[in-house]
Short mmCIF file of C-alpha atoms and ligand atoms in Angstrom, two decimals:
data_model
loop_
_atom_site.label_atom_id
_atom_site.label_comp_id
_atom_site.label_asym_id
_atom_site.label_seq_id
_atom_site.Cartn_x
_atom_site.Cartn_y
_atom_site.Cartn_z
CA UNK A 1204 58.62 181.37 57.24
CA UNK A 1205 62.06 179.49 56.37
CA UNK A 1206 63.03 179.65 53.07
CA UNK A 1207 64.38 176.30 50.76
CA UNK A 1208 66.55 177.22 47.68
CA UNK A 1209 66.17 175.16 44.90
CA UNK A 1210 68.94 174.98 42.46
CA UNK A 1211 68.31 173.74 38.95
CA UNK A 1212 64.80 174.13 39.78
CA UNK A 1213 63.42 175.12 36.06
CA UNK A 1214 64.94 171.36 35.09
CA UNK A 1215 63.17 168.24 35.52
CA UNK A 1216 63.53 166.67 38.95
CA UNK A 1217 63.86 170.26 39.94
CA UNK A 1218 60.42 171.37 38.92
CA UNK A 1219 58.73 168.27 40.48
CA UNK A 1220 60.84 168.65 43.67
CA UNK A 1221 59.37 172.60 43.34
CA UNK A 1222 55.93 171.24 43.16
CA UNK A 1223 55.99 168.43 45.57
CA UNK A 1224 57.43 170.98 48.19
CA UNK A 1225 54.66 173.74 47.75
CA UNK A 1226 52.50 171.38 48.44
CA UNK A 1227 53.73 169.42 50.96
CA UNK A 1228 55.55 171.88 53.21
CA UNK A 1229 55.08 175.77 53.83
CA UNK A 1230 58.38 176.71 53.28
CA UNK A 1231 59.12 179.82 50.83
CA UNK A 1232 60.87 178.16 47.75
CA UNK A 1233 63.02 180.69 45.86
CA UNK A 1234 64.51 178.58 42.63
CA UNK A 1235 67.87 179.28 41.28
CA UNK A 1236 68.37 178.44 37.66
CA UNK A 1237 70.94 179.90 34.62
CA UNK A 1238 68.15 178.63 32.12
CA UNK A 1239 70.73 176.20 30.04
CA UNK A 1240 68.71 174.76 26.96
CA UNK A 1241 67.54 172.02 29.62
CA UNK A 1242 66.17 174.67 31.83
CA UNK A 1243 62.95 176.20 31.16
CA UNK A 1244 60.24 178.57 32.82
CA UNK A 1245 58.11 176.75 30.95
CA UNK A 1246 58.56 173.84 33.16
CA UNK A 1247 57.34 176.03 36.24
CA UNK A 1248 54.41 177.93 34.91
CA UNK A 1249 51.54 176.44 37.20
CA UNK A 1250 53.65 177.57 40.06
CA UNK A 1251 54.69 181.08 38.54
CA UNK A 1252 52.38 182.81 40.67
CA UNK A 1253 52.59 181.53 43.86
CA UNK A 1254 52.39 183.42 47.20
CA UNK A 1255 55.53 181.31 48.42
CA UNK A 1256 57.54 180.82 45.18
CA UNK A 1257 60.45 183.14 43.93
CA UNK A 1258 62.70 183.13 40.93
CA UNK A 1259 65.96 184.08 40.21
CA UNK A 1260 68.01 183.46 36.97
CA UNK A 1261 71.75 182.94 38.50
CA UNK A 1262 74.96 180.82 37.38
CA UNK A 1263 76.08 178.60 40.78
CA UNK A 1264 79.55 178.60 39.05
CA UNK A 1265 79.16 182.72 39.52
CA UNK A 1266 80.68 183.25 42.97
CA UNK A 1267 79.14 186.59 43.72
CA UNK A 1268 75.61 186.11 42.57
CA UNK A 1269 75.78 182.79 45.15
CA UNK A 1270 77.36 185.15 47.90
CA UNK A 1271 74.29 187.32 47.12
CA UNK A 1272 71.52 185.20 47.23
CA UNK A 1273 72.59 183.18 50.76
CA UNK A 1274 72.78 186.96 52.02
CA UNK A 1275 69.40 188.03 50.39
CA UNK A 1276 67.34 185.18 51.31
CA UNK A 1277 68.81 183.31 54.17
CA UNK A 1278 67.79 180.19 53.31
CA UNK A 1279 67.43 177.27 56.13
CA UNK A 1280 67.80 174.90 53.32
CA UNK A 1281 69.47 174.24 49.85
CA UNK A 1282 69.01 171.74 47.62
CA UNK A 1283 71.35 171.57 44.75
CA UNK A 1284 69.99 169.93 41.61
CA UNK A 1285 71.95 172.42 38.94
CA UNK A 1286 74.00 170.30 36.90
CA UNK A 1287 74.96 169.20 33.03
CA UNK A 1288 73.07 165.96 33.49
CA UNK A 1289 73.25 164.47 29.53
CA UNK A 1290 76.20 161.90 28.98
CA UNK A 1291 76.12 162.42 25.48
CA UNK A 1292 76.72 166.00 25.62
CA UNK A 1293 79.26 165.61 28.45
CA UNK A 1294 81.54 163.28 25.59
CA UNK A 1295 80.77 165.91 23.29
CA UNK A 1296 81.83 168.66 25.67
CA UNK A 1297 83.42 167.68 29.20
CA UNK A 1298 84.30 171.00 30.04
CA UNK A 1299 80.70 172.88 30.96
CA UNK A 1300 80.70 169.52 33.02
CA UNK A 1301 83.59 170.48 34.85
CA UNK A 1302 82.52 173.99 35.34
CA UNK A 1303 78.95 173.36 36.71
CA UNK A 1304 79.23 170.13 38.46
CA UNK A 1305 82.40 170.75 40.18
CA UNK A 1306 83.59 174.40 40.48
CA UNK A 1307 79.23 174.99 41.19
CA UNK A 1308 78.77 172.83 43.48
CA UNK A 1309 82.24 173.84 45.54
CA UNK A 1310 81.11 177.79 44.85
CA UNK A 1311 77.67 176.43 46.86
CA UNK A 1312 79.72 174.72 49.86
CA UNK A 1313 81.83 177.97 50.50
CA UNK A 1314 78.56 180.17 50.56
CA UNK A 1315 77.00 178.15 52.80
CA UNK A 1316 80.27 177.25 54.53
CA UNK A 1317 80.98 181.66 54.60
CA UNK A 1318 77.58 182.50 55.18
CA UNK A 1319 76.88 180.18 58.39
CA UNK A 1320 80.47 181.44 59.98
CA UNK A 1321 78.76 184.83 60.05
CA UNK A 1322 75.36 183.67 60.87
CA UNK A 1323 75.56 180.01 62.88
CA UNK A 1324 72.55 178.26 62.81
CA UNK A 1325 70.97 176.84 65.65
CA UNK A 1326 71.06 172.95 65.86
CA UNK A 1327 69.19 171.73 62.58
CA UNK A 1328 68.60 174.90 61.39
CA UNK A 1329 70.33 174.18 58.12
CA UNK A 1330 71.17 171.80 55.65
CA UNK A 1331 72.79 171.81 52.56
CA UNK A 1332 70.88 168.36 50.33
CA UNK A 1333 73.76 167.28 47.39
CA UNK A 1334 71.58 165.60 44.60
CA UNK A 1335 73.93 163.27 42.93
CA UNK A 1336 73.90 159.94 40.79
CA UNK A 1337 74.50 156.17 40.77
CA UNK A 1338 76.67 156.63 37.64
CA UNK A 1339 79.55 157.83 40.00
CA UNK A 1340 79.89 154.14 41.01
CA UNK A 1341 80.83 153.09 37.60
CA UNK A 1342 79.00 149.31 36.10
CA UNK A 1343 77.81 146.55 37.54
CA UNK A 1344 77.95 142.92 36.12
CA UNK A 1345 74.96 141.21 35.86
CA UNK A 1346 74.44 140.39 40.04
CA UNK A 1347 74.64 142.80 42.73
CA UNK A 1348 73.68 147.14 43.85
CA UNK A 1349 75.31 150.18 44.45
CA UNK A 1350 75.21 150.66 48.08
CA UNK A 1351 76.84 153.76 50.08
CA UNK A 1352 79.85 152.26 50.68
CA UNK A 1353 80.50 151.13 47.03
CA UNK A 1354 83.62 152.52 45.74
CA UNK A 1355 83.68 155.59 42.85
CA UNK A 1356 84.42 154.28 39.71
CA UNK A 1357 82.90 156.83 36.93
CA UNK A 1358 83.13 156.22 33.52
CA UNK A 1359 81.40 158.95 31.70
CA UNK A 1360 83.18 162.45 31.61
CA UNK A 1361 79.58 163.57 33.46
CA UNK A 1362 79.59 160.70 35.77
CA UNK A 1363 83.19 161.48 36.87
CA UNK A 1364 82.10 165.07 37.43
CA UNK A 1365 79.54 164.51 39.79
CA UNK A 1366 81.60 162.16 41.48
CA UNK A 1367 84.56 165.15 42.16
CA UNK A 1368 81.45 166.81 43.15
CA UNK A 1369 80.99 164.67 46.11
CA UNK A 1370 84.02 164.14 48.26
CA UNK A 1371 84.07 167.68 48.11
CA UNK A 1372 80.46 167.68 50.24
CA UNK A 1373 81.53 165.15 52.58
CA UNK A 1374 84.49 167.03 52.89
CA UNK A 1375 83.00 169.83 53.62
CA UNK A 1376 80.94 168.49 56.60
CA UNK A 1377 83.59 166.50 57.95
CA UNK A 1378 86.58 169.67 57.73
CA UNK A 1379 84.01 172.38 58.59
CA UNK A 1380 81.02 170.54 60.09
CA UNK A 1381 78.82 171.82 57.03
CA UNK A 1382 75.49 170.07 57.58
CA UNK A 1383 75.11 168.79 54.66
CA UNK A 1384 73.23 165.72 52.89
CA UNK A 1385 74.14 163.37 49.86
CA UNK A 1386 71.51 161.44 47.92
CA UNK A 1387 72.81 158.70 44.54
CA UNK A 1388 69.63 158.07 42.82
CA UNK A 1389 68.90 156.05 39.91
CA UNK A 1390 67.67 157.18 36.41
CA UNK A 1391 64.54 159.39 37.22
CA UNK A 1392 61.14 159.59 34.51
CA UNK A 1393 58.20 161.28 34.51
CA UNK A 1394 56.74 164.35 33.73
CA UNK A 1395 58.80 167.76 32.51
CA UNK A 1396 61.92 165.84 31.34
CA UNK A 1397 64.43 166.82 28.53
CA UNK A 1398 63.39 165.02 25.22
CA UNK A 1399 66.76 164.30 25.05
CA UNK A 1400 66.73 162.00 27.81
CA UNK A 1401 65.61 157.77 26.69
CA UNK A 1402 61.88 157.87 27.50
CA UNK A 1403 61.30 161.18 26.42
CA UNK A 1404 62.67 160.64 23.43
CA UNK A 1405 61.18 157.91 22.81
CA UNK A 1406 58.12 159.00 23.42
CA UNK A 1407 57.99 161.87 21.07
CA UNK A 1408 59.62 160.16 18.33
CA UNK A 1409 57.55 157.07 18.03
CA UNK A 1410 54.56 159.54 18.12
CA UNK A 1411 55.93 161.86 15.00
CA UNK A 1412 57.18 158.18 13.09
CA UNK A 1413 60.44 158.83 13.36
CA UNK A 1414 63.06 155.99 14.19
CA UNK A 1415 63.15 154.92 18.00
CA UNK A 1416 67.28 154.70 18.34
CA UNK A 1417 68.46 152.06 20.63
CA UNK A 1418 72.02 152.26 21.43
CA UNK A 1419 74.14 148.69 21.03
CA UNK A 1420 72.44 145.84 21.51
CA UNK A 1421 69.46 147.37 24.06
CA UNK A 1422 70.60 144.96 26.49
CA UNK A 1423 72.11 147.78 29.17
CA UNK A 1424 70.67 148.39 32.27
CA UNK A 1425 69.16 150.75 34.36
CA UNK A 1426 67.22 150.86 37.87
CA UNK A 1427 64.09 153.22 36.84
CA UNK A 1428 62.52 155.79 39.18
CA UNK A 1429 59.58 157.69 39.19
CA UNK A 1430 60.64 161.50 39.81
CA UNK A 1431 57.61 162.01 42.70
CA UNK A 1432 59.09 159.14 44.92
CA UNK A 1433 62.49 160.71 43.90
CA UNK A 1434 61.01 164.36 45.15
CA UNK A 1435 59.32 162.07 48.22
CA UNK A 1436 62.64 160.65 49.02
CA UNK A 1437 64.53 163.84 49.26
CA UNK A 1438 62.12 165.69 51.09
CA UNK A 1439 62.49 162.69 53.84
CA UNK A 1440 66.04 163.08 53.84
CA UNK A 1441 65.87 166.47 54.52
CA UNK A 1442 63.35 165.91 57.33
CA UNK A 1443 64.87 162.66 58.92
CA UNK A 1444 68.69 162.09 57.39
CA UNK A 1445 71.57 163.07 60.05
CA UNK A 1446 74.04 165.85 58.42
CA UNK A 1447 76.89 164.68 56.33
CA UNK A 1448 75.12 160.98 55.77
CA UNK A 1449 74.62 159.84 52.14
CA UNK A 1450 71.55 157.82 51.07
CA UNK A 1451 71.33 156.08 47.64
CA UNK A 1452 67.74 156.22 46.48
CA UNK A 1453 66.48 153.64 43.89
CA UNK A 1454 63.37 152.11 42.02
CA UNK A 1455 63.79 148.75 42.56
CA UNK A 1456 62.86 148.91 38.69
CA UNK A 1457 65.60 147.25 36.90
CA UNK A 1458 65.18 147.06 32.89
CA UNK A 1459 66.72 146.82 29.79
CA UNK A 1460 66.67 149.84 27.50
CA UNK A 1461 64.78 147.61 24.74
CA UNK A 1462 62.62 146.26 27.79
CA UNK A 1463 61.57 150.07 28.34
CA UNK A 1464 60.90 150.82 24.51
CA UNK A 1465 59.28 147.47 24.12
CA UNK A 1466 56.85 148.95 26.93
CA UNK A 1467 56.75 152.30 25.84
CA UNK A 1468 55.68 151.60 22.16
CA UNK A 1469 53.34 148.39 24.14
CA UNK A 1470 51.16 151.72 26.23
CA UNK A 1471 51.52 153.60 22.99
CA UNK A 1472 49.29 150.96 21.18
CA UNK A 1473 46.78 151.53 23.53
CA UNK A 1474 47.08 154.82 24.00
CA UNK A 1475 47.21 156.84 20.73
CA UNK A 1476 46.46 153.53 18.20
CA UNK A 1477 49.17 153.50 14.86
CA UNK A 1478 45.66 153.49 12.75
CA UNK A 1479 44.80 156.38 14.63
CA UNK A 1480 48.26 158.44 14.10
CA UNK A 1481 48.72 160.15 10.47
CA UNK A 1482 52.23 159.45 11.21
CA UNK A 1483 52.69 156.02 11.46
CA UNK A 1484 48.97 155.21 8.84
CA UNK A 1485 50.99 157.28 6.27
CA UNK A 1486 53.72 155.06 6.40
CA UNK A 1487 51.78 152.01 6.40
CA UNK A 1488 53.43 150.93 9.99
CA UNK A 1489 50.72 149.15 12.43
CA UNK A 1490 52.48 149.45 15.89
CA UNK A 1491 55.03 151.68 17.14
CA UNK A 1492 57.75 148.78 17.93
CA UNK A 1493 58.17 148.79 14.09
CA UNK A 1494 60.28 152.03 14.44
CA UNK A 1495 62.68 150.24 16.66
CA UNK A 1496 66.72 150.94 15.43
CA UNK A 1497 69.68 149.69 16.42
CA UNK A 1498 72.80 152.14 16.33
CA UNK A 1499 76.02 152.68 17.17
CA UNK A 1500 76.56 151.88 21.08
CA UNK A 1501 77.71 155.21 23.12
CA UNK A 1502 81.37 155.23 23.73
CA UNK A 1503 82.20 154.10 27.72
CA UNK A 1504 77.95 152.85 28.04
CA UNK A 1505 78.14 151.34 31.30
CA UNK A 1506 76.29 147.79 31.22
CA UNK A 1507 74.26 147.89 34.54
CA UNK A 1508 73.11 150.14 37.44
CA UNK A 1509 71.55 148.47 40.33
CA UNK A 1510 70.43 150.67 43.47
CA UNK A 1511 70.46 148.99 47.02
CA UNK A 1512 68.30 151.21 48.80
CA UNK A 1513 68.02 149.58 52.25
CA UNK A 1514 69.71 152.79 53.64
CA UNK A 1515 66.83 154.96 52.82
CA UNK A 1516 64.43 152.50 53.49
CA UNK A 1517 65.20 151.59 57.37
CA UNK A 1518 66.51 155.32 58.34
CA UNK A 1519 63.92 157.28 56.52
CA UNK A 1520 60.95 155.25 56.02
CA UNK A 1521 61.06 155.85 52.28
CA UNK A 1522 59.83 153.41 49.51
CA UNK A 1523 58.81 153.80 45.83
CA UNK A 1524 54.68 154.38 45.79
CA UNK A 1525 54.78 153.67 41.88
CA UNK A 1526 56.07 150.64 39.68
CA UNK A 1527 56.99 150.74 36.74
CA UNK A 1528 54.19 150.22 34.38
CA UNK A 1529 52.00 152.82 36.70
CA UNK A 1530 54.50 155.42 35.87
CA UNK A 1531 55.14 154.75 32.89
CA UNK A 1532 51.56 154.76 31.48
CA UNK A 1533 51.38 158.33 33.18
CA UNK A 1534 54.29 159.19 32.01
CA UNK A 1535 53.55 158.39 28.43
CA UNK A 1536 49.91 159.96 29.09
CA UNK A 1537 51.31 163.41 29.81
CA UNK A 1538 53.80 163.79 27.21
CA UNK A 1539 50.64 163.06 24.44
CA UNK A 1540 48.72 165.51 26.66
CA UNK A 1541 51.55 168.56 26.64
CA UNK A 1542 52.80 168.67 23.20
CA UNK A 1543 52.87 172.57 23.32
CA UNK A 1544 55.79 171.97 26.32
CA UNK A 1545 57.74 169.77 24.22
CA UNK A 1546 57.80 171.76 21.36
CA UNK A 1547 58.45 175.01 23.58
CA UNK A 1548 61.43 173.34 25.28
CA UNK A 1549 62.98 172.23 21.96
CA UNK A 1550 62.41 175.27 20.23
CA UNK A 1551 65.86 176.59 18.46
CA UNK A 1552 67.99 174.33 20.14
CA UNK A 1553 67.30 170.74 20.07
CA UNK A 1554 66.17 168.62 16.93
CA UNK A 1555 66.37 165.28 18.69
CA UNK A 1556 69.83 164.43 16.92
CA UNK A 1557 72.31 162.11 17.97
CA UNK A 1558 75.36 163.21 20.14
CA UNK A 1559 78.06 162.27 21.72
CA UNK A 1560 79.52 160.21 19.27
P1 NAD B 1353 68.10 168.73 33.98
O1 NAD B 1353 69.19 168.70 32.98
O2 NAD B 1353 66.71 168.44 33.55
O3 NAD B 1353 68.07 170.14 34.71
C1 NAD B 1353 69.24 170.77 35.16
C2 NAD B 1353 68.88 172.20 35.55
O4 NAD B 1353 70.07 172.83 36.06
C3 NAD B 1353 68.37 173.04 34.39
O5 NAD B 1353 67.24 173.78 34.80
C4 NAD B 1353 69.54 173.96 34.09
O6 NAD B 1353 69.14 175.22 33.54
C5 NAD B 1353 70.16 174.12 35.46
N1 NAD B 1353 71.57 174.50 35.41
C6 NAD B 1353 72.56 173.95 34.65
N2 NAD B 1353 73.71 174.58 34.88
C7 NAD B 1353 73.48 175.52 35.83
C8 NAD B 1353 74.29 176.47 36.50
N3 NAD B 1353 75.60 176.58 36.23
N4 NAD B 1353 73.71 177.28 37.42
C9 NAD B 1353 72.38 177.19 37.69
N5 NAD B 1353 71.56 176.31 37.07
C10 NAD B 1353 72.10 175.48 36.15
O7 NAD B 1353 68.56 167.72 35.14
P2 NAD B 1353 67.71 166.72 36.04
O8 NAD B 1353 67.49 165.47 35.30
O9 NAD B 1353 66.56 167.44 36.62
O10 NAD B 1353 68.77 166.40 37.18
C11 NAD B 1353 68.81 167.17 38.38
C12 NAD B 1353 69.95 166.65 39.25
O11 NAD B 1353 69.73 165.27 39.55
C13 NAD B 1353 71.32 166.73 38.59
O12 NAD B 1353 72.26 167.13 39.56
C14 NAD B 1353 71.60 165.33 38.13
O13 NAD B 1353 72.98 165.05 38.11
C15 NAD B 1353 70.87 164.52 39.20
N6 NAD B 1353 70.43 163.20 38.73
C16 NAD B 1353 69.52 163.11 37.72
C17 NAD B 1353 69.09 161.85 37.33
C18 NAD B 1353 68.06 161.69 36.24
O14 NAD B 1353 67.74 160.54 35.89
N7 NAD B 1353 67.50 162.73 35.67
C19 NAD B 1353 69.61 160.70 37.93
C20 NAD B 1353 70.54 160.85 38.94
C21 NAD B 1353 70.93 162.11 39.36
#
């Protein structure tokens, strides 16, 4: 049986990906995780006990707990999704950034890189998948995508992290002939995300009656993807990409921020009615959109991310199963039907404030 590690695995896409790969593939899945406040067990109980599933609570910055676990479990595959993901809390503190995105992700290469000189694989035997981000392309005006070749232009100090993250993969395949992949996907939703994040947020705060803050003017843009085609689309590229290719991986979902909460507090109204809420009857509100607030734009907000995904879509057969208003409306279902997660994951360290200011 090979075995996949999963980095960042207790986070969102990680715990999906987890899920999606216990089901769909018989490898042994041992997840590596430090368990930052956006890391939680919590997020991986219905898998806890599975024949195939291990855990281990490790730092990918800490160079001899990596050494250790590529000798342990000689894995056949890695796929790194540990990271400081949250822009705000990268302006409020770049360096964590720094030390995760970059100096992790390069402590990962020279395991792998150390690990293989010792034991060489046989052709295919291993690969090394990068998960990375549109945002290291920078903004888009209001035509054209992000392809491959775009140029790296990052404007957030976790934007330009992941993208010093990067170069150092390709390097690394192209100096050392480390088979490794690189995926630049769009903004992910679904199930087991960070409150923190827009839809969760937005979610759980039109539900207690609390204000729904829009940054700006609402009128930024993002390319939306449902986290299962995410999972779907890196599994493929693990299967089907060719080492030390890059494949940007999109939604084809492009919306406004106040398009999204205009639809989220729209699925709300049918789905948990304001007459029906305490929250909202208490304060005499009829719909959710009445919580809607503008505030103070994030410093560096980059206007527009647009994925061209052709890449992925001719060399690895993959395509988004769900549109938007599908996954949004289960989105939205399971974060009414999980309250006890959200209020786990929040617990002591996260009040749903505003950062990065
Ligand atoms: P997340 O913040 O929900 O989870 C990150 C996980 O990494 C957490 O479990 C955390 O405990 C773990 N982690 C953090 N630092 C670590 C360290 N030093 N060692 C080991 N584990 C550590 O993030 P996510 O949204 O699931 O994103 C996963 C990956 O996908 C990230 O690399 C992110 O940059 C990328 N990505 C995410 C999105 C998105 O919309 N969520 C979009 C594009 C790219």
């Amino acid at each position: 049986m090979s075995t996949t590690i999963v980095t960042g695995g207790a986070g969102f896409i990680g715990c999906n990906f987890v899920r999606h790969l216990l089901d769909h593939t018989e490898e042994r899945v041992v997840v590596v995780d430090k368990l930052t406040y956006a890391g939680n067990l919590e997020s991986l109980a219905g898998v806890a006990d599975h024949p195939r599933y291990a855990f281990v609570q490790a730092d990918i910055a800490d160079r001899d707990a990596v050494r250790g676990l590529f000798a342990e479990h000689s894995p056949s595959t890695v796929v790194n999704f540990a990271a400081e993901t949250h822009v705000d809390r990268s302006i409020d503190d770049p360096g964590a950034f720094v030390q995760t995105n970059v100096s992790g992700t390069f402590e990962l290469l020279e395991a792998a890189r150390v690990h293989l000189r010792e034991r060489p694989p046989l052709d295919g035997e291993f690969r090394l998948l990068h998960v990375s981000t549109d945002e290291v392309y920078g903004t888009l005006g209001p035509e054209g995508a992000f392809s491959e070749t775009t140029p790296y232009a990052p404007n957030s100090p976790y934007a330009a992290s992941k993208g010093g993250a990067d170069p150092l993969v390709r390097a690394y395949h192209e100096t050392y002939g480390l088979p490794v992949l690189l995926t630049n996907c769009s903004n992910n939703y679904g199930p087991y995300q960070y409150p923190e994040k827009l839809i969760p947020l937005m979610i759980l705060n039109a539900v207690e009656g609390r204000a729904l803050p829009i940054y700006g003017d609402g009128s930024n843009v993002r390319d939306w993807l449902f986290v299962e085609d995410h999972c779907e689309g890196i599994l493929l590229a693990l299967r089907k990409g060719g080492a030390g290719e890059k494949y940007n991986i999109g939604g084809g979902s492009e919306r406004t921020n106040l398009q999204v909460v205009d639809a989220l507090c729209a699925i709300l109204d049918e789905e948990l009615p304001a007459s029906e809420n305490p929250a909202l009857a208490e304060r005499g509100l009829a719909t959710y959109a009445a919580l809607k607030s503008f505030v103070p734009d994030r410093p560096g907000h980059d206007r527009r991310y647009a994925i061209d995904a052709t890449k992925a879509r001719t060399e690895l057969g993959w395509s988004p199963a769900h549109d938007f208003e599908g996954g949004l409306r289960a989105t939205v279902r399971w974060y009414l039907e999980n309250r006890q997660w959200c209020d786990a994951v929040q617990a002591g360290t996260y009040e749903r404030e505003r950062l990065g200011l």
